[in-house]
PDB file of C-alpha atoms and ligand atoms in Angstrom:
ATOM      1  CA  MET A   1     -25.021   5.972 -32.260  1.00  0.00           C
ATOM      2  CA  GLN A   2     -22.210   5.242 -31.413  1.00  0.00           C
ATOM      3  CA  GLU A   3     -19.339   7.043 -33.154  1.00  0.00           C
ATOM      4  CA  LYS A   4     -16.009   6.502 -34.415  1.00  0.00           C
ATOM      5  CA  ASP A   5     -12.427   8.504 -33.081  1.00  0.00           C
ATOM      6  CA  HIS A   6     -11.960   9.953 -35.894  1.00  0.00           C
ATOM      7  CA  ILE A   7      -9.773  12.867 -33.575  1.00  0.00           C
ATOM      8  CA  PHE A   8      -5.660  12.149 -34.890  1.00  0.00           C
ATOM      9  CA  ALA A   9      -6.141  11.203 -38.053  1.00  0.00           C
ATOM     10  CA  ALA A  10      -6.046  14.243 -40.127  1.00  0.00           C
ATOM     11  CA  PRO A  11      -2.384  15.807 -39.624  1.00  0.00           C
ATOM     12  CA  ILE A  12      -2.714  17.981 -37.880  1.00  0.00           C
ATOM     13  CA  ASP A  13      -1.674  21.805 -38.061  1.00  0.00           C
ATOM     14  CA  ARG A  14      -1.271  23.766 -35.057  1.00  0.00           C
ATOM     15  CA  LEU A  15      -0.741  20.468 -32.296  1.00  0.00           C
ATOM     16  CA  GLY A  16      -1.970  21.723 -29.277  1.00  0.00           C
ATOM     17  CA  ASP A  17      -1.894  19.806 -25.386  1.00  0.00           C
ATOM     18  CA  PHE A  18      -5.746  17.216 -25.825  1.00  0.00           C
ATOM     19  CA  CYS A  19      -8.005  17.626 -23.079  1.00  0.00           C
ATOM     20  CA  PHE A  20     -11.438  16.812 -22.824  1.00  0.00           C
ATOM     21  CA  ASP A  21     -13.278  18.604 -24.989  1.00  0.00           C
ATOM     22  CA  HIS A  22     -16.824  17.323 -26.916  1.00  0.00           C
ATOM     23  CA  LYS A  23     -14.973  16.435 -29.469  1.00  0.00           C
ATOM     24  CA  VAL A  24     -13.076  13.999 -27.200  1.00  0.00           C
ATOM     25  CA  ALA A  25     -16.191  13.063 -25.484  1.00  0.00           C
ATOM     26  CA  ASP A  26     -18.621  12.323 -28.617  1.00  0.00           C
ATOM     27  CA  VAL A  27     -16.106   9.104 -29.243  1.00  0.00           C
ATOM     28  CA  PHE A  28     -14.933   8.407 -25.954  1.00  0.00           C
ATOM     29  CA  PRO A  29     -16.309   4.898 -25.445  1.00  0.00           C
ATOM     30  CA  ASP A  30     -14.493   3.989 -28.878  1.00  0.00           C
ATOM     31  CA  MET A  31     -11.665   6.143 -28.034  1.00  0.00           C
ATOM     32  CA  ILE A  32     -10.552   4.122 -24.577  1.00  0.00           C
ATOM     33  CA  LYS A  33     -11.654   0.329 -25.515  1.00  0.00           C
ATOM     34  CA  ARG A  34      -9.492   1.489 -28.425  1.00  0.00           C
ATOM     35  CA  SER A  35      -6.526   2.769 -27.006  1.00  0.00           C
ATOM     36  CA  VAL A  36      -5.892   1.085 -23.428  1.00  0.00           C
ATOM     37  CA  PRO A  37      -5.919  -2.778 -23.455  1.00  0.00           C
ATOM     38  CA  GLY A  38      -7.809  -4.801 -20.178  1.00  0.00           C
ATOM     39  CA  TYR A  39     -10.483  -1.071 -20.018  1.00  0.00           C
ATOM     40  CA  SER A  40     -13.522  -3.628 -20.141  1.00  0.00           C
ATOM     41  CA  ASN A  41     -11.676  -6.046 -17.949  1.00  0.00           C
ATOM     42  CA  ILE A  42     -10.643  -3.620 -15.009  1.00  0.00           C
ATOM     43  CA  ILE A  43     -14.757  -2.059 -15.500  1.00  0.00           C
ATOM     44  CA  SER A  44     -15.654  -5.736 -14.688  1.00  0.00           C
ATOM     45  CA  ALA A  45     -13.376  -5.623 -12.012  1.00  0.00           C
ATOM     46  CA  ILE A  46     -14.388  -2.291 -10.443  1.00  0.00           C
ATOM     47  CA  GLY A  47     -18.289  -4.036  -9.818  1.00  0.00           C
ATOM     48  CA  MET A  48     -16.810  -7.032  -8.588  1.00  0.00           C
ATOM     49  CA  MET A  49     -14.625  -4.959  -6.111  1.00  0.00           C
ATOM     50  CA  THR A  50     -17.005  -3.032  -5.631  1.00  0.00           C
ATOM     51  CA  ALA A  51     -19.837  -5.974  -4.260  1.00  0.00           C
ATOM     52  CA  ARG A  52     -16.776  -6.839  -1.823  1.00  0.00           C
ATOM     53  CA  PHE A  53     -15.815  -3.665  -0.755  1.00  0.00           C
ATOM     54  CA  ALA A  54     -18.736  -1.803  -0.394  1.00  0.00           C
ATOM     55  CA  GLN A  55     -20.304  -0.796   3.150  1.00  0.00           C
ATOM     56  CA  PRO A  56     -23.478   0.388   5.053  1.00  0.00           C
ATOM     57  CA  HIS A  57     -24.399   3.447   4.521  1.00  0.00           C
ATOM     58  CA  THR A  58     -21.550   4.536   2.992  1.00  0.00           C
ATOM     59  CA  GLN A  59     -20.574   6.885  -0.536  1.00  0.00           C
ATOM     60  CA  LEU A  60     -18.427   5.268  -3.024  1.00  0.00           C
ATOM     61  CA  TYR A  61     -16.369   7.546  -5.856  1.00  0.00           C
ATOM     62  CA  ASP A  62     -15.743   7.943  -9.198  1.00  0.00           C
ATOM     63  CA  LEU A  63     -13.547  10.713  -9.852  1.00  0.00           C
ATOM     64  CA  GLY A  64     -12.853  11.549 -13.393  1.00  0.00           C
ATOM     65  CA  CYS A  65     -15.465   9.598 -14.296  1.00  0.00           C
ATOM     66  CA  SER A  66     -15.876  11.046 -17.950  1.00  0.00           C
ATOM     67  CA  LEU A  67     -19.200   9.017 -18.827  1.00  0.00           C
ATOM     68  CA  GLY A  68     -19.795   7.064 -16.403  1.00  0.00           C
ATOM     69  CA  ALA A  69     -18.578   3.614 -16.859  1.00  0.00           C
ATOM     70  CA  ALA A  70     -17.601   2.526 -13.954  1.00  0.00           C
ATOM     71  CA  THR A  71     -20.258   4.077 -11.618  1.00  0.00           C
ATOM     72  CA  GLN A  72     -22.840   2.207 -14.289  1.00  0.00           C
ATOM     73  CA  GLU A  73     -20.995  -0.229 -13.163  1.00  0.00           C
ATOM     74  CA  MET A  74     -20.658  -0.111  -9.221  1.00  0.00           C
ATOM     75  CA  ARG A  75     -24.022   0.715  -9.408  1.00  0.00           C
ATOM     76  CA  ARG A  76     -25.557  -2.338 -10.816  1.00  0.00           C
ATOM     77  CA  ASN A  77     -23.018  -4.634  -8.287  1.00  0.00           C
ATOM     78  CA  LEU A  78     -23.908  -2.404  -5.572  1.00  0.00           C
ATOM     79  CA  ASN A  79     -25.505  -4.252  -2.510  1.00  0.00           C
ATOM     80  CA  GLN A  80     -25.408  -2.636   0.457  1.00  0.00           C
ATOM     81  CA  PRO A  81     -28.528  -0.255   2.591  1.00  0.00           C
ATOM     82  CA  GLY A  82     -27.850   3.145   2.479  1.00  0.00           C
ATOM     83  CA  CYS A  83     -25.243   4.021  -0.127  1.00  0.00           C
ATOM     84  CA  ARG A  84     -24.870   6.394  -2.941  1.00  0.00           C
ATOM     85  CA  ILE A  85     -22.083   7.463  -5.719  1.00  0.00           C
ATOM     86  CA  VAL A  86     -20.352  10.229  -6.653  1.00  0.00           C
ATOM     87  CA  ALA A  87     -19.090  10.017  -9.567  1.00  0.00           C
ATOM     88  CA  VAL A  88     -16.966  13.740 -10.693  1.00  0.00           C
ATOM     89  CA  ASP A  89     -15.362  15.284 -13.629  1.00  0.00           C
ATOM     90  CA  ASN A  90     -14.158  18.701 -14.511  1.00  0.00           C
ATOM     91  CA  SER A  91     -15.164  18.505 -18.340  1.00  0.00           C
ATOM     92  CA  ALA A  92     -18.189  20.012 -18.507  1.00  0.00           C
ATOM     93  CA  ALA A  93     -18.307  17.906 -21.947  1.00  0.00           C
ATOM     94  CA  MET A  94     -18.317  14.770 -20.365  1.00  0.00           C
ATOM     95  CA  VAL A  95     -20.313  15.927 -17.571  1.00  0.00           C
ATOM     96  CA  GLU A  96     -23.415  16.329 -19.905  1.00  0.00           C
ATOM     97  CA  ARG A  97     -23.156  13.261 -21.123  1.00  0.00           C
ATOM     98  CA  ALA A  98     -22.294  11.218 -19.010  1.00  0.00           C
ATOM     99  CA  ARG A  99     -25.765  12.192 -17.302  1.00  0.00           C
ATOM    100  CA  ASN A 100     -27.777  11.085 -19.977  1.00  0.00           C
ATOM    101  CA  HIS A 101     -25.749   7.780 -20.180  1.00  0.00           C
ATOM    102  CA  LEU A 102     -26.399   7.070 -16.698  1.00  0.00           C
ATOM    103  CA  ALA A 103     -29.921   8.338 -17.333  1.00  0.00           C
ATOM    104  CA  ALA A 104     -30.369   5.684 -19.931  1.00  0.00           C
ATOM    105  CA  PHE A 105     -30.196   2.211 -16.829  1.00  0.00           C
ATOM    106  CA  ARG A 106     -33.058   2.129 -14.296  1.00  0.00           C
ATOM    107  CA  SER A 107     -31.576   1.923 -10.772  1.00  0.00           C
ATOM    108  CA  ASP A 108     -32.654   2.496  -7.604  1.00  0.00           C
ATOM    109  CA  VAL A 109     -29.325   3.554  -6.503  1.00  0.00           C
ATOM    110  CA  GLU A 110     -28.720   7.472  -5.783  1.00  0.00           C
ATOM    111  CA  VAL A 111     -25.971   8.593  -8.108  1.00  0.00           C
ATOM    112  CA  GLU A 112     -24.608  12.853  -7.339  1.00  0.00           C
ATOM    113  CA  LEU A 113     -23.100  13.632  -9.758  1.00  0.00           C
ATOM    114  CA  LEU A 114     -20.489  16.360  -9.963  1.00  0.00           C
ATOM    115  CA  GLU A 115     -19.273  19.255 -12.188  1.00  0.00           C
ATOM    116  CA  ALA A 116     -15.821  20.065  -9.634  1.00  0.00           C
ATOM    117  CA  ASP A 117     -12.300  19.262 -10.116  1.00  0.00           C
ATOM    118  CA  ILE A 118     -11.623  16.496  -7.927  1.00  0.00           C
ATOM    119  CA  CYS A 119      -8.558  18.332  -6.470  1.00  0.00           C
ATOM    120  CA  ASP A 120     -11.117  20.753  -4.633  1.00  0.00           C
ATOM    121  CA  LEU A 121     -14.122  18.302  -3.235  1.00  0.00           C
ATOM    122  CA  THR A 122     -14.162  16.354  -0.410  1.00  0.00           C
ATOM    123  CA  ILE A 123     -14.228  12.586   0.558  1.00  0.00           C
ATOM    124  CA  GLU A 124     -16.092  11.241   3.194  1.00  0.00           C
ATOM    125  CA  ASN A 125     -17.124   8.315   4.387  1.00  0.00           C
ATOM    126  CA  ALA A 126     -15.881   6.360   1.683  1.00  0.00           C
ATOM    127  CA  SER A 127     -16.114   2.843   1.046  1.00  0.00           C
ATOM    128  CA  VAL A 128     -14.747   3.088  -2.585  1.00  0.00           C
ATOM    129  CA  VAL A 129     -12.745   4.997  -3.992  1.00  0.00           C
ATOM    130  CA  VAL A 130     -11.875   4.681  -7.833  1.00  0.00           C
ATOM    131  CA  LEU A 131      -9.402   6.829  -9.746  1.00  0.00           C
ATOM    132  CA  ASN A 132      -9.151   4.761 -13.304  1.00  0.00           C
ATOM    133  CA  PHE A 133      -7.034   6.278 -15.351  1.00  0.00           C
ATOM    134  CA  THR A 134      -7.670   9.820 -14.005  1.00  0.00           C
ATOM    135  CA  LEU A 135      -4.938  10.365 -11.644  1.00  0.00           C
ATOM    136  CA  GLN A 136      -2.072  10.560 -14.193  1.00  0.00           C
ATOM    137  CA  PHE A 137      -4.119  13.565 -15.833  1.00  0.00           C
ATOM    138  CA  ILE A 138      -3.110  15.386 -12.152  1.00  0.00           C
ATOM    139  CA  ASP A 139      -0.553  17.763 -12.243  1.00  0.00           C
ATOM    140  CA  PRO A 140       2.445  15.714  -9.699  1.00  0.00           C
ATOM    141  CA  ALA A 141       2.971  17.482  -7.444  1.00  0.00           C
ATOM    142  CA  LEU A 142      -0.879  17.992  -6.425  1.00  0.00           C
ATOM    143  CA  ARG A 143      -0.838  13.687  -6.000  1.00  0.00           C
ATOM    144  CA  GLU A 144      -0.206  12.889  -3.261  1.00  0.00           C
ATOM    145  CA  VAL A 145      -1.929  15.672  -1.459  1.00  0.00           C
ATOM    146  CA  LEU A 146      -5.253  14.423  -2.636  1.00  0.00           C
ATOM    147  CA  LEU A 147      -4.754  10.441  -2.388  1.00  0.00           C
ATOM    148  CA  GLY A 148      -4.712  11.840   1.366  1.00  0.00           C
ATOM    149  CA  ASN A 149      -7.860  13.161   1.320  1.00  0.00           C
ATOM    150  CA  ILE A 150      -8.864  10.231  -0.183  1.00  0.00           C
ATOM    151  CA  TYR A 151      -7.254   8.176   2.161  1.00  0.00           C
ATOM    152  CA  ALA A 152      -8.707  11.033   5.123  1.00  0.00           C
ATOM    153  CA  GLY A 153     -12.167   9.852   3.910  1.00  0.00           C
ATOM    154  CA  LEU A 154     -11.916   6.655   3.669  1.00  0.00           C
ATOM    155  CA  LYS A 155     -13.260   3.585   6.518  1.00  0.00           C
ATOM    156  CA  PRO A 156     -11.099   1.426   7.796  1.00  0.00           C
ATOM    157  CA  GLY A 157     -11.646  -1.748   5.060  1.00  0.00           C
ATOM    158  CA  GLY A 158     -12.553   0.979   2.434  1.00  0.00           C
ATOM    159  CA  VAL A 159     -10.704   0.343  -1.173  1.00  0.00           C
ATOM    160  CA  LEU A 160      -9.014   2.557  -3.037  1.00  0.00           C
ATOM    161  CA  ILE A 161      -9.146   1.309  -6.794  1.00  0.00           C
ATOM    162  CA  LEU A 162      -6.461   2.906  -8.903  1.00  0.00           C
ATOM    163  CA  SER A 163      -5.329   2.132 -12.478  1.00  0.00           C
ATOM    164  CA  GLU A 164      -3.081   3.874 -14.109  1.00  0.00           C
ATOM    165  CA  LYS A 165      -0.617   3.741 -17.743  1.00  0.00           C
ATOM    166  CA  PHE A 166       2.918   3.977 -16.278  1.00  0.00           C
ATOM    167  CA  VAL A 167       6.157   4.130 -16.780  1.00  0.00           C
ATOM    168  CA  SER A 168       9.284   0.856 -15.979  1.00  0.00           C
ATOM    169  CA  ALA A 169      12.337   1.773 -14.272  1.00  0.00           C
ATOM    170  CA  ASP A 170      14.249  -0.185 -16.083  1.00  0.00           C
ATOM    171  CA  ASP A 171      14.496   1.725 -20.209  1.00  0.00           C
ATOM    172  CA  THR A 172      14.737  -1.509 -21.689  1.00  0.00           C
ATOM    173  CA  VAL A 173      11.355  -3.170 -20.459  1.00  0.00           C
ATOM    174  CA  ASN A 174       9.992   0.744 -20.041  1.00  0.00           C
ATOM    175  CA  GLU A 175      10.368   1.183 -24.358  1.00  0.00           C
ATOM    176  CA  LEU A 176       9.417  -2.498 -25.211  1.00  0.00           C
ATOM    177  CA  LEU A 177       5.925  -1.615 -23.209  1.00  0.00           C
ATOM    178  CA  ILE A 178       5.473   1.336 -25.214  1.00  0.00           C
ATOM    179  CA  ASP A 179       6.251  -0.265 -28.367  1.00  0.00           C
ATOM    180  CA  LEU A 180       3.637  -3.531 -27.531  1.00  0.00           C
ATOM    181  CA  HIS A 181       0.859  -0.596 -27.201  1.00  0.00           C
ATOM    182  CA  HIS A 182       1.604   0.741 -29.657  1.00  0.00           C
ATOM    183  CA  ASP A 183       1.150  -2.615 -31.884  1.00  0.00           C
ATOM    184  CA  PHE A 184      -1.707  -2.907 -29.887  1.00  0.00           C
ATOM    185  CA  LYS A 185      -3.370   0.204 -31.517  1.00  0.00           C
ATOM    186  CA  ARG A 186      -2.527  -0.080 -34.774  1.00  0.00           C
ATOM    187  CA  ALA A 187      -3.485  -3.956 -34.324  1.00  0.00           C
ATOM    188  CA  ASN A 188      -7.279  -1.393 -33.547  1.00  0.00           C
ATOM    189  CA  GLY A 189      -7.372   0.359 -36.365  1.00  0.00           C
ATOM    190  CA  TYR A 190      -4.565   3.608 -35.863  1.00  0.00           C
ATOM    191  CA  SER A 191      -2.611   4.401 -38.109  1.00  0.00           C
ATOM    192  CA  GLU A 192       0.757   5.468 -37.682  1.00  0.00           C
ATOM    193  CA  LEU A 193      -0.048   9.877 -37.865  1.00  0.00           C
ATOM    194  CA  GLU A 194      -2.699   9.221 -35.648  1.00  0.00           C
ATOM    195  CA  ILE A 195      -0.534   7.143 -33.298  1.00  0.00           C
ATOM    196  CA  SER A 196       2.345   9.686 -32.962  1.00  0.00           C
ATOM    197  CA  GLN A 197      -0.062  13.059 -32.983  1.00  0.00           C
ATOM    198  CA  LYS A 198      -2.037  11.381 -29.577  1.00  0.00           C
ATOM    199  CA  ARG A 199       1.533  10.461 -28.546  1.00  0.00           C
ATOM    200  CA  THR A 200       2.345  13.720 -28.867  1.00  0.00           C
ATOM    201  CA  ALA A 201      -0.696  16.105 -27.574  1.00  0.00           C
ATOM    202  CA  LEU A 202      -0.467  14.200 -24.071  1.00  0.00           C
ATOM    203  CA  GLU A 203       3.289  15.096 -23.664  1.00  0.00           C
ATOM    204  CA  ASN A 204       2.460  17.679 -21.644  1.00  0.00           C
ATOM    205  CA  VAL A 205      -0.865  16.532 -20.347  1.00  0.00           C
ATOM    206  CA  LEU A 206      -0.515  12.412 -18.954  1.00  0.00           C
ATOM    207  CA  ARG A 207       2.543  11.787 -16.862  1.00  0.00           C
ATOM    208  CA  PRO A 208       3.218   8.569 -16.311  1.00  0.00           C
ATOM    209  CA  ASP A 209       4.356   7.187 -13.027  1.00  0.00           C
ATOM    210  CA  SER A 210       6.665   3.787 -11.839  1.00  0.00           C
ATOM    211  CA  PRO A 211       4.093   0.793  -9.717  1.00  0.00           C
ATOM    212  CA  GLU A 212       7.105   1.969  -7.556  1.00  0.00           C
ATOM    213  CA  GLN A 213       6.507   5.313  -6.589  1.00  0.00           C
ATOM    214  CA  HIS A 214       2.841   4.740  -6.420  1.00  0.00           C
ATOM    215  CA  LYS A 215       3.941   1.693  -3.824  1.00  0.00           C
ATOM    216  CA  ALA A 216       5.195   3.386  -1.778  1.00  0.00           C
ATOM    217  CA  ARG A 217       3.321   7.154  -1.837  1.00  0.00           C
ATOM    218  CA  LEU A 218       0.749   4.501  -0.935  1.00  0.00           C
ATOM    219  CA  LYS A 219       2.135   3.008   2.196  1.00  0.00           C
ATOM    220  CA  ARG A 220       3.497   6.723   3.080  1.00  0.00           C
ATOM    221  CA  LEU A 221       0.286   7.297   3.325  1.00  0.00           C
ATOM    222  CA  GLY A 222      -0.906   5.076   5.273  1.00  0.00           C
ATOM    223  CA  PHE A 223      -2.665   1.980   3.478  1.00  0.00           C
ATOM    224  CA  ALA A 224      -2.813  -1.125   5.583  1.00  0.00           C
ATOM    225  CA  HIS A 225      -2.153  -3.099   2.149  1.00  0.00           C
ATOM    226  CA  VAL A 226      -1.321  -2.341  -1.565  1.00  0.00           C
ATOM    227  CA  ASP A 227      -0.684  -4.177  -5.292  1.00  0.00           C
ATOM    228  CA  MET A 228      -0.863  -4.697  -8.717  1.00  0.00           C
ATOM    229  CA  TRP A 229      -3.845  -7.005  -9.354  1.00  0.00           C
ATOM    230  CA  PHE A 230      -3.746  -6.118 -12.986  1.00  0.00           C
ATOM    231  CA  GLN A 231      -1.465  -5.607 -15.883  1.00  0.00           C
ATOM    232  CA  CYS A 232      -0.862  -5.352 -19.571  1.00  0.00           C
ATOM    233  CA  PHE A 233       1.460  -3.478 -21.506  1.00  0.00           C
ATOM    234  CA  ASN A 234       1.943   0.118 -19.769  1.00  0.00           C
ATOM    235  CA  PHE A 235      -1.454  -0.501 -18.438  1.00  0.00           C
ATOM    236  CA  GLY A 236      -2.335  -1.287 -15.451  1.00  0.00           C
ATOM    237  CA  SER A 237      -4.834  -1.547 -12.257  1.00  0.00           C
ATOM    238  CA  MET A 238      -3.969  -1.675  -8.462  1.00  0.00           C
ATOM    239  CA  VAL A 239      -6.080  -2.114  -5.294  1.00  0.00           C
ATOM    240  CA  ALA A 240      -5.029  -0.084  -2.157  1.00  0.00           C
ATOM    241  CA  VAL A 241      -7.315  -1.569   0.891  1.00  0.00           C
ATOM    242  CA  LYS A 242      -7.711   1.394   4.054  1.00  0.00           C
TER     243      LYS A 242
HETATM  244  N1  GEK B   1      -8.779  17.697 -12.406  1.00  0.00           N
HETATM  245  C1  GEK B   1      -9.707  16.568 -12.588  1.00  0.00           C
HETATM  246  N2  GEK B   1     -10.421  17.086 -12.030  1.00  0.00           N
HETATM  247  C2  GEK B   1     -11.704  15.919 -11.862  1.00  0.00           C
HETATM  248  N3  GEK B   1     -11.719  15.304 -13.951  1.00  0.00           N
HETATM  249  C3  GEK B   1     -10.222  15.088 -14.675  1.00  0.00           C
HETATM  250  C4  GEK B   1      -9.887  16.564 -13.810  1.00  0.00           C
HETATM  251  N4  GEK B   1      -8.828  15.816 -15.006  1.00  0.00           N
HETATM  252  C5  GEK B   1      -9.460  14.961 -15.313  1.00  0.00           C
HETATM  253  N5  GEK B   1     -10.634  14.149 -15.005  1.00  0.00           N
HETATM  254  C6  GEK B   1     -10.794  13.645 -15.580  1.00  0.00           C
HETATM  255  O1  GEK B   1     -10.535  12.622 -16.069  1.00  0.00           O
HETATM  256  C7  GEK B   1     -10.899  11.922 -16.852  1.00  0.00           C
HETATM  257  C8  GEK B   1      -9.623  10.500 -17.643  1.00  0.00           C
HETATM  258  S1  GEK B   1     -10.421   9.802 -18.466  1.00  0.00           S
HETATM  259  C9  GEK B   1     -11.167   8.547 -17.026  1.00  0.00           C
HETATM  260  C10 GEK B   1     -12.494   6.958 -17.936  1.00  0.00           C
HETATM  261  C11 GEK B   1     -13.311   7.336 -16.839  1.00  0.00           C
HETATM  262  N6  GEK B   1     -12.565   7.121 -14.632  1.00  0.00           N
HETATM  263  C12 GEK B   1     -13.734   5.480 -17.450  1.00  0.00           C
HETATM  264  O2  GEK B   1     -14.046   4.745 -16.600  1.00  0.00           O
HETATM  265  O3  GEK B   1     -14.495   5.369 -18.314  1.00  0.00           O
HETATM  266  C13 GEK B   1      -9.071   9.332 -18.555  1.00  0.00           C
HETATM  267  C14 GEK B   1      -8.427   8.573 -20.235  1.00  0.00           C
HETATM  268  O4  GEK B   1      -8.940   9.888 -21.275  1.00  0.00           O
HETATM  269  O5  GEK B   1      -7.870   8.335 -20.348  1.00  0.00           O
HETATM  270  C15 GEK B   1     -11.673  13.072 -17.829  1.00  0.00           C
HETATM  271  O6  GEK B   1     -12.425  12.818 -18.093  1.00  0.00           O
HETATM  272  C16 GEK B   1     -11.047  14.158 -17.705  1.00  0.00           C
HETATM  273  O7  GEK B   1     -11.875  14.793 -18.330  1.00  0.00           O
HETATM  274  O1  PPY B   2      -4.483   6.405 -25.850  1.00  0.00           O
HETATM  275  C1  PPY B   2      -3.653   6.392 -25.445  1.00  0.00           C
HETATM  276  O2  PPY B   2      -2.404   6.540 -25.712  1.00  0.00           O
HETATM  277  C2  PPY B   2      -3.535   6.311 -23.608  1.00  0.00           C
HETATM  278  O3  PPY B   2      -2.763   6.085 -22.856  1.00  0.00           O
HETATM  279  C3  PPY B   2      -4.925   6.855 -23.152  1.00  0.00           C
HETATM  280  C4  PPY B   2      -5.847   7.357 -23.053  1.00  0.00           C
HETATM  281  C5  PPY B   2      -6.801   7.376 -24.154  1.00  0.00           C
HETATM  282  C6  PPY B   2      -8.313   8.353 -23.500  1.00  0.00           C
HETATM  283  C7  PPY B   2      -7.797   9.384 -23.825  1.00  0.00           C
HETATM  284  C8  PPY B   2      -6.232   9.775 -23.280  1.00  0.00           C
HETATM  285  C9  PPY B   2      -5.523   8.925 -23.290  1.00  0.00           C
END
C-alpha cells in the first residue's frame, strides 16, 4: 500500500534538517510525485534514453537511487547484451525498500544495489549514468570531483542524465519559479504549513545551482554536448554526452 506524505503537516517544535530516514522512505513515492513537477515524465525519458545510449557489455549507474524508480525504468528499456545496473544510495532506509521494490518485478538484467556514498564510488565502463535529483544534496565543494569521476568512467558516446532543482540567475524569474512550484504543491494538497516547514528543513541540505553553472561545469569537465532537455518551473533535467 502507498502511504501518503504527512511529514510536515503538524507544527514541528525543533525543526531539524531534512534527511532521508525511514519516515521519508515510507512515503517517498507520494512525496516525490506531489513535490517534483515533471518527475514521471523524467522517469519515462530516462527509459527512452537508456534504449538509445546503452552500449553492449557496459554498466549503467543510478546514483542516489532512492526506491529505484529510475533503475526499474532503465532495466525495462535495456536492449543490449551483457549490461548490468549499479544502483547506489547512502540511506539504509531507502536501500532496504529499494531491494523489496525491485524484487517485485521480473527481469533478466542484473542489478547491484549498494548502500554507499556516491562520492566514494568508482565509476567504470559506463554507458549511462543517472543523477536524478541527487547532485543537489551533495556538498557543493564535492560536485565537480564527482562529475569528473563520472566523466572519467563514461565510455565515448556515453550519457549523463542530470535532473535537478535549479536557482535562476534572474532574481525576479527565480521568485516566480519558486512561487509557481509552491502553487504546484498547493494544487497537490500540501498546506501552507507543510510547504513552509519543508522549505526550512531543506534550506541547508538542498543547495541548487543555476542551469548556467551546471552547463559551464559539465563543459569544463570535457562533455562534448550539453543541454537542458526538460524544464518545468525550477525543476528540470539536462543531458551531457561524452
Ligand atoms: N552522498 C550520497 N550518496 C548516495 N546517495 C545520496 C547521497 N546524498 C543523497 N543521496 C540520496 O539521494 C536521493 C535523493 S532523491 C532521488 C530520487 C531518485 N533518484 C528517483 O529517481 O526516484 C531526490 C529527492 O528526494 O528530491 C536520496 O535517496 C538520498 O538518500
Ligand atoms: O519538495 C521540495 O520542495 C523539493 O524541492 C523536492 C523534494 C522532493 C523530495 C524530497 C526532498 C525534496
